[in-house]
Amino acid sequence: MTQARSASFVGNPVVVPTASDRPVLKERGQREVFCGLTGIVWLHRKIQDAFFLIIGSRTCAHLMQSAAGVMIFAEPRFGTAIIDERDLAGLADANEELDRVVERLLSRRRDIKMLFLVGSCPSEVIKLDLSRAAERLSREYAPDVRVLNYSGSGIETTFTEGEDACLEALVPDLPAAADDAPANLLVVGTLADIVEDQFRRLFAAAGIDQVDFFPPRRARELPEIGNHTRVILAQPFLTATVRALESRGASLVPAPIPLGIEGTDAWLRAAAGAMGADLNQLEAAIAPARKRSEAAVARIRPELEGKRVFFMPDSQLEIPLARFLAREMGVHLIEVGTPYLNRRLMAEELALLPDVQLSEGQDVERQLDRVEAANPDLTICGMGLANPLEARGMPTKWSIEFVFTPIQGFDQAGDLAALFARPLGRRGRLAFGGEEAVACN
Amino acid sequence: MTQARSASFVGNPVVVPTASDRPVLKERGQREVFCGLTGIVWLHRKIQDAFFLIIGSRTCAHLMQSAAGVMIFAEPRFGTAIIDERDLAGLADANEELDRVVERLLSRRRDIKMLFLVGSCPSEVIKLDLSRAAERLSREYAPDVRVLNYSGSGIETTFTEGEDACLEALVPDLPAAADDAPANLLVVGTLADIVEDQFRRLFAAAGIDQVDFFPPRRARELPEIGNHTRVILAQPFLTATVRALESRGASLVPAPIPLGIEGTDAWLRAAAGAMGADLNQLEAAIAPARKRSEAAVARIRPELEGKRVFFMPDSQLEIPLARFLAREMGVHLIEVGTPYLNRRLMAEELALLPDVQLSEGQDVERQLDRVEAANPDLTICGMGLANPLEARGMPTKWSIEFVFTPIQGFDQAGDLAALFARPLGRRGRLAFGGEEAVACN
Amino acid sequence: MQLTVWTYEAPPHVGAMRVATAMKGVHYVLHAPQGDTYADLLFTMIARQKTRPPVTYTTFQARDLGGDTADLFQQAVSDAYERFAPEAMLVGASCTAELIQDDPGGLAEGLALPVPVVPLELPAYQKKENWGAGETFYQIVRRLADRDIRPSPREGRAPRCNILGPCAMGFRHRDDVTEITRLLGLMGIEINLVAPEGASPRDIVSIGNADFNVVLYPEIAQSAAKWLEREFNQPMTTTVPIGHGATTDFLEEVAGLAKTVVPLSLRSEAASRMPWYSTSVDSHYLTGKRVFIFGDGTHVLAAERIAREEMGFDVVGIGTYSRELAKPIRKAAAALGIEPLISDDYLEVEAAIQECQPELVLGTQMERHIAKRLGIGCAVISAPVHVQDFPARYSPVMGFEGANVLFDTLVHPLVMGLEEHLLGMFREDFEFNDTAQPSHLAAHSPAAHMPEPSAISVGAPSNDDGPAWDNDAEKELKKIPFFVRGKARRNTEMFAVEHAITTITVETLYDAKAHYSR
Amino acid sequence: MQLTVWTYEAPPHVGAMRVATAMKGVHYVLHAPQGDTYADLLFTMIARQKTRPPVTYTTFQARDLGGDTADLFQQAVSDAYERFAPEAMLVGASCTAELIQDDPGGLAEGLALPVPVVPLELPAYQKKENWGAGETFYQIVRRLADRDIRPSPREGRAPRCNILGPCAMGFRHRDDVTEITRLLGLMGIEINLVAPEGASPRDIVSIGNADFNVVLYPEIAQSAAKWLEREFNQPMTTTVPIGHGATTDFLEEVAGLAKTVVPLSLRSEAASRMPWYSTSVDSHYLTGKRVFIFGDGTHVLAAERIAREEMGFDVVGIGTYSRELAKPIRKAAAALGIEPLISDDYLEVEAAIQECQPELVLGTQMERHIAKRLGIGCAVISAPVHVQDFPARYSPVMGFEGANVLFDTLVHPLVMGLEEHLLGMFREDFEFNDTAQPSHLAAHSPAAHMPEPSAISVGAPSNDDGPAWDNDAEKELKKIPFFVRGKARRNTEMFAVEHAITTITVETLYDAKAHYSR
């Protein structure tokens, strides 16, 4: 398979006017999204020797076990130091209390190599200085345990921004690359292990061997960073992390997110271009995977073509996902909400996205009124909102699934399409659903 | 603990007139007992590399899975070659059919070292010659698989007699000991592995090292036998096996069955005596275990003392068990039924057994009339009869449990007592049982 | 001869026992050796019945075979009549007695007892339990039903039916009857009798008093119901009300026969929780799960519809041990485009499941063993019964509550949706090895990691004679979570065979994945 | 600060949400940041409710903290009133808003809405979920109950009661209410209202119309019921009808309050299957199993009685996270002669269970994790709830059907009696290794053989600072089946310590066995 091909996308492109300064409906009102603490649900699985200690209230602890509880097999690698009356009344010294909790934790759990102190709404409001605590504890437990801190508080972060904050906190720990180090490619944002392996194989086949992934699978396997580092994003929500990486000398490779065939193709080409790889060799390397993914995606496209889809704002993945649906699956987008729009990081995505109502922020009641009025074929939304829509006969998809599922890259493009098709297919399979909601509880 | 003690029993002996030619109520009528096939349930666990292939009807297969099914974790090491119309009509040659089944079995299951062809009621009635088949197949599969046969048919064998028939079939395979071999002790009858280990330790401590157990844990570990072999029974139901062993030159050591402290003590002494061991050394060896067993049994005795117990005929263990209950637990025996009474093998037991109504054989309806009339505190009976008695407010104990539970030896004497006490204790614990039977299905 | 590890059905005389035990005032004298008395424990131990089955066994022995077994049988019949004073008696032989050809029917007739005696001819080397139960019930109805008893005119009275089929030792019959009786009550329909369960010979006499028959278990009641249709002009239901949809259809069918209408509340999707629970977003992950269904004909047919229409599964294998219902199973299989497995050979079923690599098995206690060995989830939906199939709690599989029970039962063995995702996402996590089981199941790990089972194995692993996997491909396969790995392996191998690939590489794995996407 | 891996209760405002969601016509405005909206999924996802909880969150952000959060709150209340037009409103703060001290009650009052507004003071750093639910319900009743409404004279009418306590997200509340309503119906008692579940503010107004109150969940209903007793002279029930015996006692108590008698059928042992199933010979093996019980106060107290009187277990550990019910738990523990564990520290519970080495744990979803890690069976008998606690099928734990459900639930995790025997008999059988699990459970092996859990471990294994085992003794211990080995190990070590034995030999093992026989 050495035949060189042009970079033009070969799916079923939907040609639409695009613009990066397109109008956005900005909303302010009740938001129905997780706070940044929720990122721990996947981060504690990704970085296997890290532990995440939230300094917060019972609400934080309950959020974590409710959002993650149904997904946890073994003991989690996270916990909460619950602030109580005595801490608030000044009867207990918060730092001493924290030291005691950390000591209990680390003495029981000696496999921890990195400990994140994670700030929460209450810890922010009472202005607990976790960065000083992290420094102190890091000194105390060096060299066994590195202690870092970041905030996942809901007054500052929304859902996936927790990962952004966590990675940002990690950046200062990245070892500096030598000035004469060869260029390296740093893929940033949590990916499934199997997807990382695939990308690594593709890059290797294209002659790019200096590839690192961030976050790493183990806390001590931190990639080097320097002026020759090319950063490419695997996830869209990494505003602060990119800023921090750039401050370490790295440069950002503009690219869409590697979702769908088109996104993956452009992403790989952008990475290869930035690394100065031979594009013919790249083409030869990726053609087989792209070709089979076209077949896989084409098989599912008829189930989605022409369907009307509404994205509630949740993970910041909404724009890349919408772009994939519109351009590769022929979906009609009704509204694409995002909790926060970073125009710079989303520039390549926005250039591809068809003309559609974009919204940023949320007033959940009004937005649900719009959903109701539009009666979409599929609504992508948070966990709390899905069943009430299903009960009204409107199929939904949990937005969190796109964070938890291997969907990036060619060989997952079919899976990604299938994720969207599943709720529609299910309605088709089931002999139910003709009736209006009737309370059955 | 070297203090020598006399052999006199130290529990709470009940002194009663005993006689080995005591009168027995012989009954003939409907019998409610398993056939000999059921022995496979424990034999296939005891001899781990043997497989038991029943040549029988669907009833045989169903009996096995019903009686044993609730107790089986993994795949059983038994199966049934079900005779069908074609075999009966002579359309198929039974021997060819059997060869085909055995080939299928052995080719799928290469861990089998010994295969028992087990006759059943139908195979006996149609006079299928399994011994010739076994010879033929043994030749064919030598040296990998030894093929033997015996009958577990219900027209010839009752429950535990299946083990007797199986062991009898094994006896010709025992290697002959050299004429000048030292005396060896052969403990005959299935015991739990842990009990074997205990006896082996006690015998070793008493200076008796030449001890073998039969059946062995693996089919190829057959003990030697000869004129110097002393056979002692761990189970009472081995009439044919003893005969076969005697025909190989072994001599039977008269002893009670090692149930309870008294039985175990006498059994160990009989064995040691037959092996010419030093009785002082024996006493030193067994005293600690006996002493602690006295404490264990004494703790349970108050729960059983004075209770009235009825044994339905089932496993042939009835007489030794009744002897234990009467003499060590102060139980009042109402009737002790046994499916078959071998006066020779039971001589030592009968000598110890208090005066009590003995019955042999069964007319189940009349016997249940007697149970009803006596209204015992505890009835030991087969699985099919227990719940109807429980429903009438009469506590029961499954007789099969005494075959499946490690109860022999000093360190199990407490467990044995507890087995009897449990149904009574349960009635005491539960807040139910005051009501007459009310159909609840 | 057939090599049998487990048998799906008992011999036919056990079917007769089930009918005798279900009824009141009946006694069955069975010419049989002592070993056959084991069957009592089915009823008193597995089903925890409080009384012994009304069965007398002659328990003849080898020494009786000379010639007095016929006397023994007559004596047993006389004694049983004396002792139990039944309204009617059944007489017959088990497998061994069949060989000695004593003619129980003739011998019993010779006694000229003052009650009806129904002779049963149940060929033990040909037929099995369900046939035996069906034949027994048919013979009883035929012998006892009074042809002069017919329903009064319909005007001014409620419609009236018989419920036929429920039996002792039946899979959930106890609660199915309660549920169906409740639903018929809500429809305003009177029950003339339920039989065999709870019916006396006297009740059977007036079986003709009903307008129509509700046949819950065709295996047991169909012969009798067809005879009643022919001789009494009683129409019968043909839909078995297992599952939400089938229950709805059943009620419509009943309404047709009863000339009434189904009340609105029973036509609503809220009549059971199945529609909502299955539609709810939490159930999306059930979509397209590959299931293999095996059991008795009635429950397999019902499970097939539920799996497809109510759970959203893909049915990838279907079969039954009920040869009597082979025809409708073949039809269902044809509609699915798959080959049905009509067999009572456990080893054959095991091989078929292994070949099929489903994600879930809906089967019997026997398939539970198979699924355990293969590390696949399994829900029990059919006889043969086990003590676990007689729970204390209300557990019908019929009617709307039955649909609720089935939803829970079918979902239980599966890894929950979000767990699936996390397992797929972070395969390398050291806590996510193959021993990680559905978190709602206690202390478990899949059999895949148990020592190789010593069972009669079904032969070669799936890739023994197929294409070989290279090292990298094997490693890549291991990155796939255990609950879909079997399917991935199978698909890849099928793809390789179709494309004449002899060595499977990582590329083959992904080519196959794309090929079979969805 | 308290290190928490799992928390047994949510914060108190979630308790308030449970009450608001249970009721009709109520809306709750919660001053809280966006993260707190996660609580919606408890209701819509875990309990699969079809509508969002009637809760508006202000979702203030860091940038709002300057000063306009009070305005934000008032705006949210106004908007919510406009949009949802509730009959009554609840207002309050979550943990974060509590710190900024905006006074939701005062702010809402300032709006002078034309409906009752109940301000909730739920100290988030002090109190927890159940207290929050109880306080909310009490405040609602206190605010809305019309003191002029009292029952008419008893003559000539049926007795009438309120059922208090059932709530959204309650452990089996949905079905408990159905079961208790059914039983009260059979007693001829009318239900004035059920609350909070299903009650509107209007219904609460006429709460005084009942003769007495049935308190199903003291954690939630006790404050309100005590107030009603004081202010309305409504007596209340004190027996919680979980278990056969407790249900019987409850019905007697109700009959006393209602001045009526319990019908014979409800006094019979056949009212549930528990008595017969537990008496039946198949259940003898349950006798003396050592169980550890932990959960909320109500369910633990009930489980303790059931375990002892109805299952025949030995209760060797008992505890609760409900500090409100510590007193009766202490009393129960004293009667058992054991120390109760009153704690909401998961790690402490874990340590207690490990120390106790029970054969079965009756606990919550959290103890399920612990039991899994220790390779012990566990049945879930109490909140906190999990999606598995909202099954499709009818699954009460109260009343007679609740007793049936509990019998099945408590027996399920155990190895069945005859299996126990075979496992004990042939330990050496290569198929009987420690991975052999109860045969009725699918594809499992105990956690004991899973890779050492990476959990926050509760420290040293039981013999680290105790007597050492010699080689032979260790080997002998391994011959004991896994499901009693923990107990044997513990007993032997206790015996060794008591007798100042530093090295445990085979003889020590058997000396200890004899010492602890029974």
mmCIF file of N, CA and C in Angstrom, chain C residues 45 48 50 174 273 276-277 280 282-283 368 372 387-388 390-395 401 404-405 408 416 430-431 433 435 439-440 443-446 450-451 454, chain D residues 45 48 50 174 273 276-277 280 282-283 368 372 388 390-395 401 404-405 408 416 430-431 433 439-441 443-446 450-451 454:
data_model
loop_
_atom_site.group_PDB
_atom_site.id
_atom_site.type_symbol
_atom_site.label_atom_id
_atom_site.label_comp_id
_atom_site.label_asym_id
_atom_site.label_seq_id
_atom_site.Cartn_x
_atom_site.Cartn_y
_atom_site.Cartn_z
ATOM 1 N N MET C 45 -37.308 -31.617 48.606
ATOM 2 C CA MET C 45 -36.077 -30.898 48.893
ATOM 3 C C MET C 45 -35.890 -29.739 47.919
ATOM 4 N N ARG C 48 -39.082 -27.869 48.168
ATOM 5 C CA ARG C 48 -39.446 -27.718 49.588
ATOM 6 C C ARG C 48 -40.923 -27.975 49.851
ATOM 7 N N LYS C 50 -44.137 -29.686 51.484
ATOM 8 C CA LYS C 50 -44.254 -30.123 52.867
ATOM 9 C C LYS C 50 -44.747 -31.553 53.017
ATOM 10 N N ARG C 174 -45.459 -21.795 40.224
ATOM 11 C CA ARG C 174 -46.142 -21.309 41.429
ATOM 12 C C ARG C 174 -46.529 -19.838 41.287
ATOM 13 N N ARG C 273 -42.407 -2.417 34.326
ATOM 14 C CA ARG C 273 -41.304 -1.460 34.248
ATOM 15 C C ARG C 273 -40.368 -1.753 33.080
ATOM 16 N N TRP C 276 -39.891 1.125 30.315
ATOM 17 C CA TRP C 276 -39.114 2.298 30.732
ATOM 18 C C TRP C 276 -37.689 1.923 31.082
ATOM 19 N N TYR C 277 -37.530 0.864 31.851
ATOM 20 C CA TYR C 277 -36.175 0.479 32.240
ATOM 21 C C TYR C 277 -35.330 0.161 31.009
ATOM 22 N N SER C 280 -34.631 3.530 29.107
ATOM 23 C CA SER C 280 -33.829 4.479 29.870
ATOM 24 C C SER C 280 -32.359 4.464 29.420
ATOM 25 N N ASP C 282 -29.678 4.354 30.878
ATOM 26 C CA ASP C 282 -28.808 3.391 31.552
ATOM 27 C C ASP C 282 -28.790 2.049 30.841
ATOM 28 N N SER C 283 -29.792 1.812 30.012
ATOM 29 C CA SER C 283 -29.872 0.509 29.340
ATOM 30 C C SER C 283 -29.334 0.545 27.922
ATOM 31 N N ARG C 368 -25.515 -22.673 32.688
ATOM 32 C CA ARG C 368 -24.792 -21.920 33.713
ATOM 33 C C ARG C 368 -23.402 -22.535 33.933
ATOM 34 N N LYS C 372 -20.021 -20.544 32.941
ATOM 35 C CA LYS C 372 -19.034 -20.371 34.005
ATOM 36 C C LYS C 372 -17.661 -20.803 33.507
ATOM 37 N N VAL C 387 -32.803 -25.857 43.247
ATOM 38 C CA VAL C 387 -33.397 -25.307 44.462
ATOM 39 C C VAL C 387 -33.474 -23.776 44.371
ATOM 40 N N GLN C 388 -32.538 -23.169 43.622
ATOM 41 C CA GLN C 388 -32.558 -21.716 43.428
ATOM 42 C C GLN C 388 -33.768 -21.239 42.633
ATOM 43 N N PHE C 390 -36.762 -22.083 43.227
ATOM 44 C CA PHE C 390 -37.916 -21.994 44.114
ATOM 45 C C PHE C 390 -37.614 -20.993 45.215
ATOM 46 N N PRO C 391 -37.413 -19.734 44.838
ATOM 47 C CA PRO C 391 -37.079 -18.732 45.838
ATOM 48 C C PRO C 391 -38.266 -18.469 46.762
ATOM 49 N N ALA C 392 -37.972 -17.887 47.901
ATOM 50 C CA ALA C 392 -39.055 -17.528 48.818
ATOM 51 C C ALA C 392 -39.891 -16.401 48.223
ATOM 52 N N ARG C 393 -39.238 -15.479 47.542
ATOM 53 C CA ARG C 393 -39.953 -14.298 47.057
ATOM 54 C C ARG C 393 -40.749 -14.577 45.800
ATOM 55 N N TYR C 394 -41.634 -13.679 45.514
ATOM 56 C CA TYR C 394 -42.505 -13.756 44.353
ATOM 57 C C TYR C 394 -41.660 -13.571 43.095
ATOM 58 N N SER C 395 -41.606 -14.575 42.251
ATOM 59 C CA SER C 395 -40.679 -14.551 41.125
ATOM 60 C C SER C 395 -41.277 -15.144 39.858
ATOM 61 N N GLU C 401 -45.386 -8.562 36.030
ATOM 62 C CA GLU C 401 -44.333 -8.689 37.035
ATOM 63 C C GLU C 401 -43.263 -9.651 36.539
ATOM 64 N N ASN C 404 -40.859 -7.659 34.666
ATOM 65 C CA ASN C 404 -39.945 -6.968 35.585
ATOM 66 C C ASN C 404 -38.848 -7.917 36.058
ATOM 67 N N VAL C 405 -39.277 -9.098 36.465
ATOM 68 C CA VAL C 405 -38.316 -10.090 36.964
ATOM 69 C C VAL C 405 -37.299 -10.409 35.870
ATOM 70 N N ASP C 408 -34.587 -7.669 35.312
ATOM 71 C CA ASP C 408 -33.519 -7.744 36.316
ATOM 72 C C ASP C 408 -32.627 -8.962 36.088
ATOM 73 N N MET C 416 -21.914 -3.414 33.882
ATOM 74 C CA MET C 416 -22.738 -2.239 33.596
ATOM 75 C C MET C 416 -22.062 -1.301 32.601
ATOM 76 N N PHE C 430 -3.608 -1.703 36.461
ATOM 77 C CA PHE C 430 -3.342 -2.998 37.090
ATOM 78 C C PHE C 430 -4.544 -3.550 37.848
ATOM 79 N N GLU C 431 -5.511 -2.687 38.155
ATOM 80 C CA GLU C 431 -6.711 -3.209 38.816
ATOM 81 C C GLU C 431 -7.752 -3.666 37.800
ATOM 82 N N ASN C 433 -7.411 -5.866 35.419
ATOM 83 C CA ASN C 433 -7.065 -7.114 34.750
ATOM 84 C C ASN C 433 -8.325 -7.939 34.565
ATOM 85 N N THR C 435 -9.522 -10.268 36.038
ATOM 86 C CA THR C 435 -10.271 -10.753 37.193
ATOM 87 C C THR C 435 -11.276 -9.719 37.668
ATOM 88 N N SER C 439 -18.949 -4.880 39.088
ATOM 89 C CA SER C 439 -18.726 -4.480 40.472
ATOM 90 C C SER C 439 -19.916 -4.808 41.356
ATOM 91 N N HIS C 440 -21.094 -5.055 40.764
ATOM 92 C CA HIS C 440 -22.237 -5.368 41.610
ATOM 93 C C HIS C 440 -22.280 -6.845 41.981
ATOM 94 N N ALA C 443 -17.296 -10.600 45.239
ATOM 95 C CA ALA C 443 -16.096 -11.431 45.313
ATOM 96 C C ALA C 443 -15.913 -12.461 44.212
ATOM 97 N N HIS C 444 -15.648 -11.986 43.020
ATOM 98 C CA HIS C 444 -15.575 -12.946 41.925
ATOM 99 C C HIS C 444 -14.472 -12.631 40.956
ATOM 100 N N SER C 445 -14.104 -13.603 40.206
ATOM 101 C CA SER C 445 -13.343 -13.326 38.999
ATOM 102 C C SER C 445 -13.710 -14.371 37.980
ATOM 103 N N PRO C 446 -13.572 -14.059 36.716
ATOM 104 C CA PRO C 446 -14.116 -14.964 35.715
ATOM 105 C C PRO C 446 -13.342 -16.264 35.661
ATOM 106 N N MET C 450 -9.507 -19.311 36.212
ATOM 107 C CA MET C 450 -9.465 -20.465 37.097
ATOM 108 C C MET C 450 -8.575 -21.500 36.420
ATOM 109 N N PRO C 451 -8.083 -22.435 37.211
ATOM 110 C CA PRO C 451 -7.279 -23.490 36.597
ATOM 111 C C PRO C 451 -8.093 -24.153 35.497
ATOM 112 N N SER C 454 -11.380 -29.339 34.293
ATOM 113 C CA SER C 454 -11.058 -30.709 33.982
ATOM 114 C C SER C 454 -12.221 -31.395 33.300
ATOM 115 N N MET D 45 -30.810 8.990 37.310
ATOM 116 C CA MET D 45 -30.010 7.882 36.799
ATOM 117 C C MET D 45 -30.048 6.695 37.747
ATOM 118 N N ARG D 48 -33.691 6.135 38.291
ATOM 119 C CA ARG D 48 -34.374 6.177 36.993
ATOM 120 C C ARG D 48 -35.685 6.958 37.031
ATOM 121 N N LYS D 50 -38.309 9.780 36.046
ATOM 122 C CA LYS D 50 -38.571 10.279 34.703
ATOM 123 C C LYS D 50 -38.521 11.790 34.598
ATOM 124 N N ARG D 174 -40.012 2.456 47.628
ATOM 125 C CA ARG D 174 -41.059 2.298 46.616
ATOM 126 C C ARG D 174 -41.918 1.062 46.896
ATOM 127 N N ARG D 273 -43.045 -16.917 53.530
ATOM 128 C CA ARG D 273 -42.378 -18.214 53.398
ATOM 129 C C ARG D 273 -41.180 -18.331 54.334
ATOM 130 N N TRP D 276 -41.197 -21.286 57.067
ATOM 131 C CA TRP D 276 -41.013 -22.644 56.547
ATOM 132 C C TRP D 276 -39.665 -22.798 55.864
ATOM 133 N N TYR D 277 -39.284 -21.838 55.047
ATOM 134 C CA TYR D 277 -38.000 -21.957 54.358
ATOM 135 C C TYR D 277 -36.854 -22.024 55.355
ATOM 136 N N SER D 280 -37.044 -25.470 57.229
ATOM 137 C CA SER D 280 -36.830 -26.623 56.355
ATOM 138 C C SER D 280 -35.409 -27.152 56.468
ATOM 139 N N ASP D 282 -33.246 -27.971 54.468
ATOM 140 C CA ASP D 282 -32.255 -27.372 53.574
ATOM 141 C C ASP D 282 -31.593 -26.153 54.210
ATOM 142 N N SER D 283 -32.227 -25.583 55.235
ATOM 143 C CA SER D 283 -31.682 -24.377 55.853
ATOM 144 C C SER D 283 -30.896 -24.661 57.126
ATOM 145 N N ARG D 368 -19.980 -4.222 50.723
ATOM 146 C CA ARG D 368 -19.811 -5.139 49.597
ATOM 147 C C ARG D 368 -18.381 -5.061 49.060
ATOM 148 N N LYS D 372 -15.821 -8.161 49.381
ATOM 149 C CA LYS D 372 -15.214 -8.636 48.140
ATOM 150 C C LYS D 372 -13.698 -8.755 48.316
ATOM 151 N N GLN D 388 -28.491 -0.801 41.500
ATOM 152 C CA GLN D 388 -28.996 -2.156 41.754
ATOM 153 C C GLN D 388 -30.095 -2.189 42.815
ATOM 154 N N PHE D 390 -32.635 -0.308 42.835
ATOM 155 C CA PHE D 390 -33.897 0.072 42.218
ATOM 156 C C PHE D 390 -34.222 -0.925 41.112
ATOM 157 N N PRO D 391 -34.425 -2.168 41.505
ATOM 158 C CA PRO D 391 -34.697 -3.185 40.490
ATOM 159 C C PRO D 391 -36.062 -2.963 39.853
ATOM 160 N N ALA D 392 -36.261 -3.574 38.707
ATOM 161 C CA ALA D 392 -37.563 -3.482 38.055
ATOM 162 C C ALA D 392 -38.615 -4.251 38.849
ATOM 163 N N ARG D 393 -38.206 -5.370 39.425
ATOM 164 C CA ARG D 393 -39.184 -6.240 40.087
ATOM 165 C C ARG D 393 -39.544 -5.731 41.472
ATOM 166 N N TYR D 394 -40.630 -6.259 41.964
ATOM 167 C CA TYR D 394 -41.149 -5.928 43.288
ATOM 168 C C TYR D 394 -40.182 -6.466 44.343
ATOM 169 N N SER D 395 -39.585 -5.574 45.117
ATOM 170 C CA SER D 395 -38.515 -5.988 46.025
ATOM 171 C C SER D 395 -38.574 -5.270 47.362
ATOM 172 N N GLU D 401 -43.866 -10.048 52.252
ATOM 173 C CA GLU D 401 -43.082 -10.277 51.035
ATOM 174 C C GLU D 401 -41.643 -9.792 51.251
ATOM 175 N N ASN D 404 -39.795 -12.582 52.651
ATOM 176 C CA ASN D 404 -39.418 -13.515 51.585
ATOM 177 C C ASN D 404 -38.182 -13.017 50.848
ATOM 178 N N VAL D 405 -38.221 -11.741 50.493
ATOM 179 C CA VAL D 405 -37.100 -11.151 49.764
ATOM 180 C C VAL D 405 -35.823 -11.273 50.595
ATOM 181 N N ASP D 408 -34.237 -14.815 50.677
ATOM 182 C CA ASP D 408 -33.449 -15.091 49.462
ATOM 183 C C ASP D 408 -32.153 -14.293 49.444
ATOM 184 N N MET D 416 -24.012 -23.418 49.563
ATOM 185 C CA MET D 416 -25.114 -24.218 50.066
ATOM 186 C C MET D 416 -24.635 -25.374 50.934
ATOM 187 N N PHE D 430 -8.541 -31.439 43.237
ATOM 188 C CA PHE D 430 -7.963 -30.300 42.510
ATOM 189 C C PHE D 430 -9.032 -29.333 42.018
ATOM 190 N N GLU D 431 -10.266 -29.786 41.949
ATOM 191 C CA GLU D 431 -11.314 -28.854 41.546
ATOM 192 C C GLU D 431 -11.865 -28.078 42.747
ATOM 193 N N ASN D 433 -10.256 -26.264 44.882
ATOM 194 C CA ASN D 433 -9.352 -25.256 45.402
ATOM 195 C C ASN D 433 -10.148 -24.034 45.837
ATOM 196 N N SER D 439 -21.872 -22.915 43.811
ATOM 197 C CA SER D 439 -22.109 -23.331 42.436
ATOM 198 C C SER D 439 -23.244 -22.552 41.796
ATOM 199 N N HIS D 440 -24.088 -21.923 42.597
ATOM 200 C CA HIS D 440 -25.196 -21.183 41.985
ATOM 201 C C HIS D 440 -24.774 -19.780 41.559
ATOM 202 N N LEU D 441 -23.559 -19.372 41.885
ATOM 203 C CA LEU D 441 -23.081 -18.077 41.413
ATOM 204 C C LEU D 441 -22.260 -18.303 40.155
ATOM 205 N N ALA D 443 -19.522 -17.946 37.210
ATOM 206 C CA ALA D 443 -18.148 -17.594 36.857
ATOM 207 C C ALA D 443 -17.384 -16.730 37.850
ATOM 208 N N HIS D 444 -17.084 -17.273 38.988
ATOM 209 C CA HIS D 444 -16.430 -16.452 40.001
ATOM 210 C C HIS D 444 -15.329 -17.176 40.718
ATOM 211 N N SER D 445 -14.495 -16.416 41.353
ATOM 212 C CA SER D 445 -13.665 -16.996 42.395
ATOM 213 C C SER D 445 -13.423 -15.924 43.435
ATOM 214 N N PRO D 446 -13.140 -16.318 44.648
ATOM 215 C CA PRO D 446 -13.097 -15.308 45.711
ATOM 216 C C PRO D 446 -11.909 -14.373 45.563
ATOM 217 N N MET D 450 -7.418 -12.953 44.044
ATOM 218 C CA MET D 450 -7.136 -11.877 43.115
ATOM 219 C C MET D 450 -5.803 -11.253 43.540
ATOM 220 N N PRO D 451 -5.178 -10.550 42.618
ATOM 221 C CA PRO D 451 -3.934 -9.886 43.002
ATOM 222 C C PRO D 451 -4.183 -9.040 44.247
ATOM 223 N N SER D 454 -4.991 -3.093 45.922
ATOM 224 C CA SER D 454 -4.134 -1.935 46.106
ATOM 225 C C SER D 454 -4.823 -0.896 46.967
#
